[in-house]
């Protein structure tokens, strides 16, 4: 891998993960999931509810949302609710946080956004 200007390793191909993510206008998420109103991060058939004002995401045991993948940092990202808005902040992760194919330090999340942490692909759903 090559280093970026900020000395973080480059993502191998973040757009490849986007093609595997669910798309479309189904605001209930994956057709196999029956979700109640709320905010979620979907990973395959798993739905992680985002009900707290602050959610720590990572591989470490102290993470609120634990992702068991070696490409995810122990403290990878933080999801913060500010009023009606939800933001994701990179927590100085090794492999970066990517939202809709763009590496970010911080980004506002909108329904249907695809978030890539390491090689883990998540989809944000806002069903309120």
Short mmCIF file of C-alpha atoms in Angstrom, two decimals:
data_model
loop_
_atom_site.label_atom_id
_atom_site.label_comp_id
_atom_site.label_asym_id
_atom_site.label_seq_id
_atom_site.Cartn_x
_atom_site.Cartn_y
_atom_site.Cartn_z
CA UNK A 1 0.00 0.00 0.00
CA UNK A 2 1.11 3.55 -0.59
CA UNK A 3 0.91 6.31 1.99
CA UNK A 4 -1.35 9.30 1.57
CA UNK A 5 -0.22 12.86 2.23
CA UNK A 6 -1.44 12.55 5.82
CA UNK A 7 0.75 9.42 6.31
CA UNK A 8 -2.25 7.11 6.56
CA UNK A 9 -2.23 3.95 4.44
CA UNK A 10 -4.33 4.09 1.30
CA UNK A 11 -7.56 2.12 1.05
CA UNK A 12 -7.03 -0.67 -1.47
CA UNK A 13 -10.30 -0.18 -3.36
CA UNK A 14 -13.04 1.51 -1.32
CA UNK A 15 -15.41 1.65 -4.30
CA UNK A 16 -15.46 -2.14 -4.59
CA UNK A 17 -17.16 -2.30 -1.19
CA UNK A 18 -19.82 0.14 -2.37
CA UNK A 19 -20.93 -2.22 -5.14
CA UNK A 20 -21.63 -4.95 -2.57
CA UNK A 21 -23.75 -2.70 -0.38
CA UNK A 22 -27.56 -2.63 -0.61
CA UNK A 23 -29.06 0.20 -2.65
CA UNK A 24 -32.50 1.36 -3.61
CA UNK A 25 -35.50 3.06 -2.07
CA UNK A 26 -36.41 0.35 0.45
CA UNK A 27 -36.29 2.43 3.64
CA UNK A 28 -36.72 -0.66 5.79
CA UNK A 29 -33.15 -1.78 5.01
CA UNK A 30 -32.38 -5.35 3.97
CA UNK A 31 -35.55 -7.17 2.90
CA UNK A 32 -34.79 -9.93 5.44
CA UNK A 33 -34.78 -7.45 8.32
CA UNK A 34 -37.91 -6.22 10.08
CA UNK A 35 -36.73 -2.99 11.66
CA UNK A 36 -38.60 -0.75 14.06
CA UNK A 37 -38.34 3.03 13.63
CA UNK A 38 -34.87 4.24 14.62
CA UNK A 39 -31.34 4.76 13.38
CA UNK A 40 -29.25 1.75 12.40
CA UNK A 41 -25.91 0.65 11.03
CA UNK A 42 -26.49 -2.47 8.94
CA UNK A 43 -23.76 -5.01 8.34
CA UNK A 44 -25.04 -7.85 6.20
CA UNK A 45 -28.07 -9.24 8.04
CA UNK A 46 -27.07 -7.62 11.36
CA UNK A 47 -28.73 -4.36 12.43
CA UNK A 48 -27.05 -2.29 15.13
CA UNK A 49 -29.38 0.31 16.65
CA UNK A 50 -27.87 3.75 17.26
CA UNK A 51 -29.89 4.89 20.26
CA UNK A 52 -27.13 6.50 22.35
CA UNK A 53 -25.84 10.03 21.84
CA UNK A 54 -22.32 8.61 21.39
CA UNK A 55 -21.48 5.18 19.93
CA UNK A 56 -17.87 3.98 19.80
CA UNK A 57 -17.20 1.62 16.89
CA UNK A 58 -14.17 -0.64 16.65
CA UNK A 59 -12.56 -4.00 17.24
CA UNK A 60 -11.68 -3.37 20.90
CA UNK A 61 -13.61 -4.76 23.85
CA UNK A 62 -14.69 -1.28 24.98
CA UNK A 63 -16.44 -0.52 21.65
CA UNK A 64 -20.23 -0.13 21.84
CA UNK A 65 -20.46 -1.58 18.32
CA UNK A 66 -17.78 -4.28 18.06
CA UNK A 67 -16.58 -5.32 14.60
CA UNK A 68 -14.42 -8.43 14.72
CA UNK A 69 -12.22 -7.81 11.68
CA UNK A 70 -8.43 -7.32 11.70
CA UNK A 71 -8.71 -4.30 9.35
CA UNK A 72 -10.84 -2.42 11.91
CA UNK A 73 -8.92 -0.49 14.57
CA UNK A 74 -9.65 -1.10 18.25
CA UNK A 75 -11.02 2.47 18.39
CA UNK A 76 -12.00 3.08 14.76
CA UNK A 77 -14.85 5.60 14.68
CA UNK A 78 -17.33 7.47 16.82
CA UNK A 79 -20.97 8.08 15.85
CA UNK A 80 -22.38 11.19 17.52
CA UNK A 81 -26.00 12.35 17.60
CA UNK A 82 -26.40 16.12 17.54
CA UNK A 83 -30.10 16.92 17.57
CA UNK A 84 -31.67 15.35 14.49
CA UNK A 85 -28.30 14.90 12.82
CA UNK A 86 -25.87 12.02 13.10
CA UNK A 87 -22.13 12.42 12.43
CA UNK A 88 -19.37 9.87 12.13
CA UNK A 89 -15.84 10.81 13.21
CA UNK A 90 -12.72 8.83 12.44
CA UNK A 91 -11.03 7.98 15.76
CA UNK A 92 -7.47 8.12 14.36
CA UNK A 93 -7.91 4.68 12.82
CA UNK A 94 -5.18 2.94 10.85
CA UNK A 95 -7.24 2.14 7.73
CA UNK A 96 -9.51 5.18 7.77
CA UNK A 97 -13.23 5.84 7.63
CA UNK A 98 -14.86 6.02 4.21
CA UNK A 99 -18.37 7.41 3.57
CA UNK A 100 -19.84 6.90 0.09
CA UNK A 101 -16.41 6.20 -1.37
CA UNK A 102 -14.68 9.24 0.16
CA UNK A 103 -12.22 9.04 3.04
CA UNK A 104 -13.34 11.38 5.84
CA UNK A 105 -12.23 12.62 9.22
CA UNK A 106 -15.84 13.65 9.96
CA UNK A 107 -19.08 13.43 7.96
CA UNK A 108 -22.81 13.85 8.46
CA UNK A 109 -24.71 10.62 7.84
CA UNK A 110 -27.84 10.43 5.70
CA UNK A 111 -30.20 7.52 5.12
CA UNK A 112 -28.61 5.04 2.72
CA UNK A 113 -25.00 6.19 3.20
CA UNK A 114 -22.39 3.46 2.86
CA UNK A 115 -19.68 3.50 5.53
CA UNK A 116 -16.51 1.43 5.16
CA UNK A 117 -14.33 0.81 8.21
CA UNK A 118 -11.27 -1.16 7.17
CA UNK A 119 -12.88 -3.81 4.98
CA UNK A 120 -16.20 -3.85 6.85
CA UNK A 121 -19.09 -2.37 4.87
CA UNK A 122 -21.97 -0.80 6.83
CA UNK A 123 -25.08 0.96 5.58
CA UNK A 124 -26.66 3.73 7.62
CA UNK A 125 -30.48 3.64 7.76
CA UNK A 126 -32.65 6.33 9.32
CA UNK A 127 -36.15 4.89 9.76
CA UNK A 128 -37.63 7.55 12.02
#
